[in-house]
The first five atom37 places (N, CA, C, CB, O) and aatype in JSON, in Angstrom:
{
  "aatype": [12, 14, 13, 19, 6, 10, 3, 16, 15, 10, 14, 0, 6, 1, 10, 14, 14, 7, 10, 0, 10, 6, 10, 4, 0, 0, 0, 0, 3, 9, 10, 7, 11, 14, 0, 6, 1, 19, 2, 19, 16, 19, 1, 15, 7, 10, 14, 12, 19, 10, 0, 7, 15, 0, 6, 14, 4, 0, 5, 10, 10, 19, 15, 15, 9, 7, 19, 19, 7, 15, 0, 6, 5, 2, 5, 1, 8, 15, 0, 1, 13, 13, 3, 19, 10, 16, 0, 11, 10, 7, 10, 7, 14, 6, 1, 9, 19, 9, 1, 13, 8, 14, 10, 6, 14, 17, 5, 9, 7, 11, 2, 1, 16, 19, 12, 16, 13, 10],
  "atom_mask": [
    [1, 1, 1, 1, 1],
    [1, 1, 1, 1, 1],
    [1, 1, 1, 1, 1],
    [1, 1, 1, 1, 1],
    [1, 1, 1, 1, 1],
    [1, 1, 1, 1, 1],
    [1, 1, 1, 1, 1],
    [1, 1, 1, 1, 1],
    [1, 1, 1, 1, 1],
    [1, 1, 1, 1, 1],
    [1, 1, 1, 1, 1],
    [1, 1, 1, 1, 1],
    [1, 1, 1, 1, 1],
    [1, 1, 1, 1, 1],
    [1, 1, 1, 1, 1],
    [1, 1, 1, 1, 1],
    [1, 1, 1, 1, 1],
    [1, 1, 1, 0, 1],
    [1, 1, 1, 1, 1],
    [1, 1, 1, 1, 1],
    [1, 1, 1, 1, 1],
    [1, 1, 1, 1, 1],
    [1, 1, 1, 1, 1],
    [1, 1, 1, 1, 1],
    [1, 1, 1, 1, 1],
    [1, 1, 1, 1, 1],
    [1, 1, 1, 1, 1],
    [1, 1, 1, 1, 1],
    [1, 1, 1, 1, 1],
    [1, 1, 1, 1, 1],
    [1, 1, 1, 1, 1],
    [1, 1, 1, 0, 1],
    [1, 1, 1, 1, 1],
    [1, 1, 1, 1, 1],
    [1, 1, 1, 1, 1],
    [1, 1, 1, 1, 1],
    [1, 1, 1, 1, 1],
    [1, 1, 1, 1, 1],
    [1, 1, 1, 1, 1],
    [1, 1, 1, 1, 1],
    [1, 1, 1, 1, 1],
    [1, 1, 1, 1, 1],
    [1, 1, 1, 1, 1],
    [1, 1, 1, 1, 1],
    [1, 1, 1, 0, 1],
    [1, 1, 1, 1, 1],
    [1, 1, 1, 1, 1],
    [1, 1, 1, 1, 1],
    [1, 1, 1, 1, 1],
    [1, 1, 1, 1, 1],
    [1, 1, 1, 1, 1],
    [1, 1, 1, 0, 1],
    [1, 1, 1, 1, 1],
    [1, 1, 1, 1, 1],
    [1, 1, 1, 1, 1],
    [1, 1, 1, 1, 1],
    [1, 1, 1, 1, 1],
    [1, 1, 1, 1, 1],
    [1, 1, 1, 1, 1],
    [1, 1, 1, 1, 1],
    [1, 1, 1, 1, 1],
    [1, 1, 1, 1, 1],
    [1, 1, 1, 1, 1],
    [1, 1, 1, 1, 1],
    [1, 1, 1, 1, 1],
    [1, 1, 1, 0, 1],
    [1, 1, 1, 1, 1],
    [1, 1, 1, 1, 1],
    [1, 1, 1, 0, 1],
    [1, 1, 1, 1, 1],
    [1, 1, 1, 1, 1],
    [1, 1, 1, 1, 1],
    [1, 1, 1, 1, 1],
    [1, 1, 1, 1, 1],
    [1, 1, 1, 1, 1],
    [1, 1, 1, 1, 1],
    [1, 1, 1, 1, 1],
    [1, 1, 1, 1, 1],
    [1, 1, 1, 1, 1],
    [1, 1, 1, 1, 1],
    [1, 1, 1, 1, 1],
    [1, 1, 1, 1, 1],
    [1, 1, 1, 1, 1],
    [1, 1, 1, 1, 1],
    [1, 1, 1, 1, 1],
    [1, 1, 1, 1, 1],
    [1, 1, 1, 1, 1],
    [1, 1, 1, 1, 1],
    [1, 1, 1, 1, 1],
    [1, 1, 1, 0, 1],
    [1, 1, 1, 1, 1],
    [1, 1, 1, 0, 1],
    [1, 1, 1, 1, 1],
    [1, 1, 1, 1, 1],
    [1, 1, 1, 1, 1],
    [1, 1, 1, 1, 1],
    [1, 1, 1, 1, 1],
    [1, 1, 1, 1, 1],
    [1, 1, 1, 1, 1],
    [1, 1, 1, 1, 1],
    [1, 1, 1, 1, 1],
    [1, 1, 1, 1, 1],
    [1, 1, 1, 1, 1],
    [1, 1, 1, 1, 1],
    [1, 1, 1, 1, 1],
    [1, 1, 1, 1, 1],
    [1, 1, 1, 1, 1],
    [1, 1, 1, 1, 1],
    [1, 1, 1, 0, 1],
    [1, 1, 1, 1, 1],
    [1, 1, 1, 1, 1],
    [1, 1, 1, 1, 1],
    [1, 1, 1, 1, 1],
    [1, 1, 1, 1, 1],
    [1, 1, 1, 1, 1],
    [1, 1, 1, 1, 1],
    [1, 1, 1, 1, 1],
    [1, 1, 1, 1, 1]
  ],
  "atom_positions": [
    [[-9.58, 0.85, -3.67], [-10.26, -0.15, -2.89], [-9.24, -1.14, -2.33], [-11.33, -0.88, -3.73], [-9.01, -2.19, -2.93]],
    [[-8.62, -0.81, -1.2], [-7.62, -1.71, -0.61], [-8.24, -2.97, -0.01], [-6.85, -0.97, 0.45], [-9.34, -2.95, 0.53]],
    [[-7.49, -4.05, -0.11], [-7.82, -5.31, 0.53], [-6.69, -5.61, 1.51], [-8.0, -6.48, -0.53], [-5.52, -5.64, 1.12]],
    [[-7.04, -5.84, 2.75], [-6.07, -6.11, 3.8], [-6.44, -7.45, 4.42], [-6.04, -4.97, 4.88], [-7.54, -7.62, 4.95]],
    [[-5.5, -8.4, 4.36], [-5.76, -9.74, 4.87], [-4.7, -10.09, 5.91], [-5.77, -10.79, 3.73], [-3.51, -10.16, 5.6]],
    [[-5.15, -10.31, 7.13], [-4.25, -10.7, 8.22], [-4.44, -12.18, 8.52], [-4.51, -9.85, 9.49], [-5.54, -12.61, 8.88]],
    [[-3.39, -12.95, 8.38], [-3.37, -14.35, 8.77], [-2.45, -14.47, 9.97], [-2.89, -15.28, 7.59], [-1.35, -13.92, 9.96]],
    [[-2.89, -15.17, 11.01], [-2.06, -15.33, 12.18], [-2.26, -16.71, 12.81], [-2.35, -14.24, 13.21], [-3.33, -17.31, 12.71]],
    [[-1.22, -17.17, 13.45], [-1.32, -18.42, 14.19], [-1.89, -18.19, 15.58], [0.05, -19.1, 14.28], [-2.22, -19.14, 16.28]],
    [[-2.01, -16.93, 16.0], [-2.58, -16.63, 17.3], [-4.04, -17.09, 17.34], [-2.48, -15.12, 17.62], [-4.77, -16.89, 16.37]],
    [[-4.46, -17.69, 18.44], [-5.88, -18.08, 18.55], [-6.76, -16.84, 18.66], [-6.1, -19.0, 19.77], [-6.31, -15.78, 19.13]],
    [[-8.0, -16.97, 18.24], [-8.94, -15.84, 18.23], [-9.03, -15.16, 19.59], [-10.32, -16.3, 17.8], [-9.15, -13.94, 19.66]],
    [[-8.98, -15.93, 20.66], [-9.13, -15.34, 22.0], [-7.93, -14.49, 22.4], [-9.33, -16.43, 23.02], [-8.01, -13.74, 23.38]],
    [[-6.82, -14.59, 21.68], [-5.66, -13.73, 21.96], [-5.66, -12.45, 21.13], [-4.38, -14.5, 21.7], [-4.79, -11.6, 21.3]],
    [[-6.62, -12.32, 20.24], [-6.72, -11.11, 19.43], [-7.59, -10.09, 20.15], [-7.3, -11.42, 18.02], [-8.56, -10.45, 20.81]],
    [[-7.23, -8.8, 20.03], [-8.06, -7.8, 20.7], [-9.44, -7.7, 20.05], [-7.36, -6.44, 20.67], [-9.56, -7.84, 18.84]],
    [[-10.47, -7.46, 20.86], [-11.81, -7.28, 20.29], [-11.8, -6.11, 19.3], [-12.86, -7.03, 21.41], [-11.15, -5.09, 19.54]],
    [[-12.52, -6.28, 18.21], [-12.61, -5.2, 17.23], [-11.37, -5.03, 16.36], [0.0, 0.0, 0.0], [-11.19, -3.99, 15.74]],
    [[-10.5, -6.05, 16.32], [-9.26, -5.94, 15.55], [-9.52, -5.61, 14.08], [-8.48, -7.23, 15.66], [-8.81, -4.78, 13.51]],
    [[-10.51, -6.23, 13.47], [-10.77, -5.99, 12.04], [-11.12, -4.52, 11.81], [-11.91, -6.9, 11.54], [-10.64, -3.91, 10.86]],
    [[-11.96, -3.95, 12.67], [-12.32, -2.53, 12.52], [-11.13, -1.62, 12.76], [-13.45, -2.17, 13.49], [-10.96, -0.62, 12.06]],
    [[-10.31, -1.96, 13.76], [-9.11, -1.15, 14.02], [-8.13, -1.23, 12.87], [-8.44, -1.59, 15.32], [-7.52, -0.23, 12.5]],
    [[-7.98, -2.41, 12.3], [-7.08, -2.59, 11.16], [-7.62, -1.84, 9.94], [-6.9, -4.09, 10.83], [-6.85, -1.31, 9.15]],
    [[-8.93, -1.8, 9.78], [-9.56, -1.05, 8.7], [-9.23, 0.44, 8.83], [-11.1, -1.27, 8.7], [-8.82, 1.08, 7.87]],
    [[-9.42, 0.98, 10.02], [-9.14, 2.4, 10.25], [-7.66, 2.7, 10.04], [-9.57, 2.81, 11.68], [-7.31, 3.72, 9.44]],
    [[-6.8, 1.83, 10.53], [-5.36, 2.03, 10.37], [-4.96, 1.99, 8.9], [-4.58, 0.99, 11.16], [-4.18, 2.83, 8.44]],
    [[-5.48, 1.0, 8.17], [-5.16, 0.87, 6.74], [-5.64, 2.1, 5.97], [-5.79, -0.4, 6.15], [-4.93, 2.59, 5.09]],
    [[-6.83, 2.58, 6.29], [-7.35, 3.78, 5.62], [-6.4, 4.95, 5.84], [-8.76, 4.12, 6.14], [-6.09, 5.68, 4.9]],
    [[-5.95, 5.13, 7.06], [-5.04, 6.22, 7.38], [-3.69, 6.04, 6.7], [-4.85, 6.33, 8.89], [-3.16, 6.97, 6.09]],
    [[-3.13, 4.84, 6.8], [-1.81, 4.56, 6.23], [-1.81, 4.71, 4.71], [-1.36, 3.15, 6.61], [-0.87, 5.26, 4.14]],
    [[-2.85, 4.21, 4.06], [-2.9, 4.21, 2.59], [-3.56, 5.45, 2.0], [-3.63, 2.98, 2.11], [-3.55, 5.64, 0.79]],
    [[-4.14, 6.29, 2.86], [-4.79, 7.51, 2.37], [-6.07, 7.24, 1.6], [0.0, 0.0, 0.0], [-6.39, 7.93, 0.63]],
    [[-6.81, 6.23, 2.04], [-8.06, 5.86, 1.39], [-9.2, 5.98, 2.4], [-7.99, 4.41, 0.81], [-8.96, 5.82, 3.6]],
    [[-10.42, 6.25, 1.95], [-11.55, 6.28, 2.89], [-11.81, 4.89, 3.48], [-12.83, 6.8, 2.19], [-11.72, 3.89, 2.78]],
    [[-12.12, 4.85, 4.76], [-12.4, 3.57, 5.43], [-13.52, 2.82, 4.73], [-12.75, 3.79, 6.9], [-13.54, 1.59, 4.74]],
    [[-14.45, 3.54, 4.12], [-15.58, 2.91, 3.44], [-15.14, 2.08, 2.23], [-16.57, 3.97, 2.99], [-15.91, 1.28, 1.72]],
    [[-13.91, 2.27, 1.78], [-13.42, 1.52, 0.63], [-12.45, 0.41, 1.03], [-12.74, 2.45, -0.34], [-12.02, -0.37, 0.17]],
    [[-12.1, 0.32, 2.31], [-11.13, -0.67, 2.76], [-11.85, -1.97, 3.14], [-10.32, -0.13, 3.97], [-12.86, -1.95, 3.84]],
    [[-11.32, -3.08, 2.67], [-11.84, -4.42, 2.96], [-10.83, -5.17, 3.81], [-12.17, -5.2, 1.64], [-9.66, -5.27, 3.43]],
    [[-11.25, -5.7, 4.94], [-10.34, -6.37, 5.87], [-10.85, -7.77, 6.17], [-10.19, -5.56, 7.17], [-12.04, -7.99, 6.39]],
    [[-9.93, -8.72, 6.16], [-10.19, -10.08, 6.6], [-9.16, -10.44, 7.66], [-10.14, -11.08, 5.4], [-7.97, -10.19, 7.48]],
    [[-9.61, -11.03, 8.75], [-8.71, -11.52, 9.8], [-8.97, -13.01, 9.97], [-8.91, -10.75, 11.15], [-10.09, -13.43, 10.25]],
    [[-7.92, -13.79, 9.81], [-8.0, -15.24, 10.0], [-7.02, -15.62, 11.13], [-7.66, -16.02, 8.66], [-5.83, -15.32, 11.05]],
    [[-7.54, -16.27, 12.15], [-6.7, -16.61, 13.3], [-6.62, -18.12, 13.48], [-7.24, -15.96, 14.57], [-7.36, -18.88, 12.86]],
    [[-5.71, -18.53, 14.35], [-5.58, -19.94, 14.69], [-5.08, -20.81, 13.55], [0.0, 0.0, 0.0], [-5.35, -22.01, 13.52]],
    [[-4.34, -20.22, 12.63], [-3.86, -20.98, 11.47], [-2.54, -21.68, 11.78], [-3.68, -20.06, 10.25], [-1.71, -21.13, 12.5]],
    [[-2.35, -22.88, 11.25], [-1.03, -23.51, 11.38], [-0.06, -22.76, 10.47], [-1.09, -25.05, 11.03], [-0.22, -22.77, 9.25]],
    [[0.94, -22.13, 11.06], [1.85, -21.3, 10.26], [3.29, -21.51, 10.71], [1.46, -19.81, 10.39], [3.57, -21.81, 11.87]],
    [[4.2, -21.36, 9.76], [5.63, -21.37, 10.02], [6.21, -20.12, 9.36], [6.31, -22.69, 9.49], [5.97, -19.87, 8.18]],
    [[6.96, -19.36, 10.13], [7.61, -18.16, 9.6], [9.1, -18.25, 9.93], [6.98, -16.85, 10.2], [9.47, -18.42, 11.09]],
    [[9.92, -18.15, 8.93], [11.37, -18.21, 9.1], [11.8, -19.5, 9.8], [11.87, -16.98, 9.89], [12.71, -19.49, 10.63]],
    [[11.14, -20.6, 9.46], [11.5, -21.9, 10.0], [11.02, -22.17, 11.4], [0.0, 0.0, 0.0], [11.36, -23.2, 11.98]],
    [[10.21, -21.27, 11.96], [9.72, -21.43, 13.32], [8.2, -21.41, 13.37], [10.29, -20.34, 14.22], [7.56, -20.62, 12.67]],
    [[7.64, -22.29, 14.21], [6.19, -22.33, 14.4], [5.75, -21.48, 15.59], [5.72, -23.77, 14.58], [4.6, -21.58, 16.03]],
    [[6.64, -20.65, 16.13], [6.25, -19.72, 17.19], [5.17, -18.79, 16.65], [7.49, -18.9, 17.71], [5.07, -18.62, 15.44]],
    [[4.35, -18.19, 17.53], [3.28, -17.3, 17.05], [3.8, -16.27, 16.04], [2.62, -16.58, 18.23], [4.86, -15.67, 16.22]],
    [[3.0, -16.09, 14.99], [3.44, -15.2, 13.91], [2.22, -14.66, 13.16], [4.39, -15.93, 12.93], [1.08, -15.05, 13.43]],
    [[2.48, -13.76, 12.24], [1.41, -13.18, 11.41], [1.96, -12.78, 10.05], [0.78, -11.96, 12.11], [3.13, -12.42, 9.91]],
    [[1.07, -12.85, 9.06], [1.36, -12.34, 7.72], [0.26, -11.36, 7.35], [1.46, -13.51, 6.67], [-0.92, -11.62, 7.57]],
    [[0.64, -10.25, 6.78], [-0.32, -9.26, 6.31], [-0.16, -9.11, 4.82], [-0.14, -7.89, 7.04], [0.95, -8.91, 4.33]],
    [[-1.26, -9.2, 4.09], [-1.26, -8.95, 2.65], [-2.04, -7.67, 2.41], [-1.87, -10.17, 1.85], [-3.21, -7.56, 2.8]],
    [[-1.4, -6.71, 1.77], [-2.03, -5.43, 1.45], [-2.06, -5.3, -0.06], [-1.28, -4.22, 2.12], [-1.01, -5.21, -0.7]],
    [[-3.26, -5.28, -0.64], [-3.44, -5.14, -2.08], [-4.25, -3.88, -2.34], [-4.13, -6.4, -2.69], [-5.26, -3.64, -1.67]],
    [[-3.83, -3.08, -3.31], [-4.56, -1.85, -3.6], [-4.16, -1.29, -4.95], [-4.31, -0.81, -2.5], [-3.15, -1.67, -5.54]],
    [[-4.99, -0.38, -5.42], [-4.72, 0.33, -6.68], [-3.94, 1.6, -6.36], [-6.06, 0.66, -7.44], [-4.4, 2.43, -5.56]],
    [[-2.79, 1.77, -6.97], [-2.09, 3.04, -6.96], [-1.3, 3.44, -5.73], [0.0, 0.0, 0.0], [-0.57, 4.43, -5.78]],
    [[-1.41, 2.71, -4.63], [-0.71, 3.18, -3.42], [0.31, 2.19, -2.86], [-1.71, 3.51, -2.36], [0.92, 2.45, -1.83]],
    [[0.49, 1.04, -3.52], [1.47, 0.06, -3.06], [2.38, -0.38, -4.21], [0.77, -1.16, -2.44], [2.82, -1.53, -4.26]],
    [[2.65, 0.53, -5.13], [3.36, 0.16, -6.35], [4.84, 0.48, -6.39], [0.0, 0.0, 0.0], [5.49, 0.22, -7.4]],
    [[5.4, 1.04, -5.3], [6.83, 1.37, -5.34], [7.5, 1.01, -4.02], [7.04, 2.87, -5.66], [6.85, 0.91, -2.98]],
    [[8.8, 0.82, -4.08], [9.57, 0.51, -2.87], [9.46, 1.63, -1.85], [11.04, 0.25, -3.22], [9.35, 1.38, -0.65]],
    [[9.47, 2.87, -2.33], [9.39, 4.01, -1.42], [8.05, 4.06, -0.71], [9.62, 5.31, -2.2], [7.99, 4.28, 0.5]],
    [[6.97, 3.86, -1.45], [5.64, 3.83, -0.83], [5.57, 2.72, 0.2], [4.54, 3.64, -1.9], [5.13, 2.94, 1.33]],
    [[6.0, 1.54, -0.18], [5.85, 0.38, 0.69], [6.76, 0.44, 1.9], [6.13, -0.88, -0.09], [6.43, -0.12, 2.95]],
    [[7.9, 1.09, 1.79], [8.76, 1.27, 2.96], [8.04, 2.1, 4.03], [10.09, 1.94, 2.55], [8.09, 1.77, 5.21]],
    [[7.37, 3.18, 3.6], [6.61, 4.0, 4.55], [5.42, 3.22, 5.11], [6.11, 5.3, 3.86], [5.18, 3.23, 6.32]],
    [[4.69, 2.54, 4.23], [3.54, 1.76, 4.68], [3.98, 0.66, 5.65], [2.81, 1.14, 3.47], [3.34, 0.44, 6.68]],
    [[5.07, -0.02, 5.33], [5.55, -1.12, 6.14], [5.81, -0.67, 7.58], [6.82, -1.71, 5.54], [5.37, -1.33, 8.52]],
    [[6.52, 0.42, 7.74], [6.84, 0.92, 9.08], [5.56, 1.16, 9.88], [7.66, 2.21, 9.0], [5.48, 0.79, 11.06]],
    [[4.59, 1.77, 9.26], [3.35, 2.1, 9.97], [2.51, 0.86, 10.27], [2.53, 3.09, 9.16], [1.95, 0.73, 11.35]],
    [[2.42, -0.07, 9.3], [1.69, -1.31, 9.56], [2.38, -2.12, 10.67], [1.59, -2.15, 8.26], [1.7, -2.71, 11.51]],
    [[3.71, -2.16, 10.67], [4.41, -2.88, 11.73], [4.11, -2.27, 13.09], [5.92, -2.86, 11.47], [3.93, -3.01, 14.07]],
    [[4.04, -0.96, 13.18], [3.69, -0.31, 14.46], [2.33, -0.79, 14.95], [3.69, 1.22, 14.31], [2.17, -1.12, 16.13]],
    [[1.37, -0.83, 14.05], [0.01, -1.27, 14.42], [0.01, -2.74, 14.82], [-0.97, -1.04, 13.24], [-0.53, -3.1, 15.86]],
    [[0.62, -3.57, 14.01], [0.57, -5.02, 14.25], [1.31, -5.44, 15.51], [1.13, -5.76, 13.07], [0.82, -6.27, 16.27]],
    [[2.48, -4.88, 15.74], [3.22, -5.26, 16.94], [2.45, -4.84, 18.19], [4.64, -4.63, 16.94], [2.42, -5.57, 19.18]],
    [[1.82, -3.66, 18.15], [1.04, -3.19, 19.3], [-0.22, -4.02, 19.52], [0.67, -1.72, 19.1], [-0.53, -4.38, 20.66]],
    [[-0.93, -4.33, 18.47], [-2.21, -5.03, 18.6], [-2.06, -6.54, 18.83], [-3.04, -4.8, 17.36], [-2.87, -7.15, 19.53]],
    [[-1.03, -7.14, 18.23], [-0.88, -8.59, 18.32], [0.09, -9.03, 19.42], [-0.42, -9.13, 17.0], [0.09, -10.19, 19.83]],
    [[0.91, -8.1, 19.9], [1.89, -8.46, 20.91], [3.01, -9.33, 20.37], [0.0, 0.0, 0.0], [3.64, -10.07, 21.13]],
    [[3.26, -9.25, 19.09], [4.34, -10.0, 18.45], [5.51, -9.07, 18.16], [3.85, -10.68, 17.15], [5.31, -7.88, 17.92]],
    [[6.72, -9.61, 18.18], [7.88, -8.84, 17.76], [7.88, -8.69, 16.25], [0.0, 0.0, 0.0], [7.29, -9.5, 15.55]],
    [[8.55, -7.67, 15.74], [8.56, -7.46, 14.29], [9.19, -8.61, 13.51], [9.3, -6.2, 13.97], [8.9, -8.79, 12.33]],
    [[10.03, -9.39, 14.17], [10.65, -10.53, 13.48], [9.66, -11.67, 13.27], [11.84, -11.03, 14.27], [9.97, -12.63, 12.55]],
    [[8.46, -11.6, 13.88], [7.44, -12.64, 13.74], [6.28, -12.18, 12.85], [6.9, -13.04, 15.12], [5.21, -12.78, 12.84]],
    [[6.52, -11.11, 12.12], [5.5, -10.57, 11.22], [6.14, -10.34, 9.85], [4.89, -9.23, 11.78], [7.29, -9.9, 9.76]],
    [[5.4, -10.64, 8.8], [5.85, -10.33, 7.45], [4.68, -9.68, 6.72], [6.35, -11.62, 6.7], [3.52, -10.04, 6.92]],
    [[5.0, -8.72, 5.85], [3.98, -8.01, 5.09], [4.28, -8.17, 3.6], [3.93, -6.5, 5.48], [5.42, -8.03, 3.16]],
    [[3.23, -8.48, 2.84], [3.36, -8.55, 1.38], [2.48, -7.44, 0.78], [2.93, -9.97, 0.83], [1.32, -7.29, 1.16]],
    [[3.04, -6.7, -0.12], [2.29, -5.65, -0.83], [2.05, -6.11, -2.25], [3.06, -4.28, -0.8], [2.96, -6.61, -2.92]],
    [[0.82, -5.94, -2.7], [0.46, -6.39, -4.04], [-0.3, -5.27, -4.75], [-0.41, -7.69, -3.98], [-1.43, -4.96, -4.38]],
    [[0.32, -4.65, -5.76], [-0.4, -3.62, -6.51], [-1.47, -4.23, -7.4], [0.58, -2.8, -7.36], [-1.26, -5.28, -8.02]],
    [[-2.61, -3.58, -7.46], [-3.72, -4.02, -8.3], [-4.0, -3.0, -9.39], [-4.98, -4.25, -7.44], [-3.68, -1.82, -9.27]],
    [[-4.59, -3.48, -10.45], [-5.07, -2.62, -11.53], [-6.59, -2.55, -11.43], [-4.61, -3.16, -12.94], [-7.21, -3.49, -10.94]],
    [[-7.2, -1.45, -11.89], [-8.65, -1.3, -11.78], [-9.45, -2.44, -12.43], [-9.06, -0.01, -12.4], [-10.53, -2.77, -11.95]],
    [[-8.93, -3.03, -13.49], [-9.66, -4.11, -14.16], [-9.62, -5.41, -13.38], [-9.1, -4.34, -15.55], [-10.29, -6.37, -13.75]],
    [[-8.84, -5.47, -12.28], [-8.73, -6.69, -11.49], [-9.72, -6.74, -10.32], [-7.32, -6.83, -10.96], [-9.75, -7.72, -9.57]],
    [[-10.52, -5.69, -10.16], [-11.47, -5.64, -9.04], [-12.88, -5.47, -9.57], [-11.11, -4.5, -8.07], [-13.2, -4.48, -10.24]],
    [[-13.73, -6.44, -9.26], [-15.13, -6.37, -9.66], [-15.97, -5.72, -8.58], [0.0, 0.0, 0.0], [-15.8, -6.0, -7.39]],
    [[-16.88, -4.85, -9.01], [-17.8, -4.2, -8.08], [-19.04, -3.75, -8.84], [-17.12, -2.99, -7.36], [-18.94, -3.28, -9.98]],
    [[-20.19, -3.91, -8.22], [-21.46, -3.47, -8.82], [-21.65, -3.98, -10.25], [-21.53, -1.96, -8.82], [-22.05, -3.24, -11.15]],
    [[-21.35, -5.27, -10.44], [-21.56, -5.96, -11.72], [-20.65, -5.5, -12.85], [-22.97, -5.79, -12.14], [-20.93, -5.76, -14.02]],
    [[-19.54, -4.82, -12.5], [-18.57, -4.4, -13.49], [-17.19, -4.45, -12.82], [-18.89, -2.96, -14.06], [-17.03, -5.09, -11.78]],
    [[-16.23, -3.79, -13.39], [-14.91, -3.67, -12.76], [-14.62, -2.2, -12.52], [-13.8, -4.31, -13.65], [-15.23, -1.32, -13.12]],
    [[-13.68, -1.95, -11.61], [-13.38, -0.58, -11.2], [-13.0, 0.34, -12.37], [-12.26, -0.59, -10.18], [-13.2, 1.55, -12.3]],
    [[-12.47, -0.24, -13.42], [-12.1, 0.55, -14.6], [-13.27, 1.39, -15.09], [-11.62, -0.35, -15.72], [-13.08, 2.52, -15.54]],
    [[-14.48, 0.85, -15.0], [-15.65, 1.52, -15.56], [-16.5, 2.24, -14.52], [-16.5, 0.52, -16.29], [-17.59, 2.72, -14.84]],
    [[-16.03, 2.33, -13.3], [-16.78, 3.05, -12.26], [-16.2, 4.43, -12.02], [-16.79, 2.25, -10.95], [-16.7, 5.17, -11.18]]
  ]
}
């Protein structure tokens, strides 16, 4: 059950329509998970500073069980997420940063329990 959170200083009107759905489909493909299990949040118009600059930028947080736990996995994921983000947001790769956070099944609640027991 991946969680993908995009924070950007770009105003909402500069984001392509349907960005959350497109990011969901891309994350499902990149992480090898069904789109029905991917959760996406897009927050725009945030006051942000990246690398000491307030120029337009974005941060992506990708959290998941089992698919973001190694440098090798994340190197492959990073390249593909950067391709999507630079194309969709119109930002250079130097204005985007991605954080990967591995999760354990007991850290995700669903259907009144945690993933460990589902």
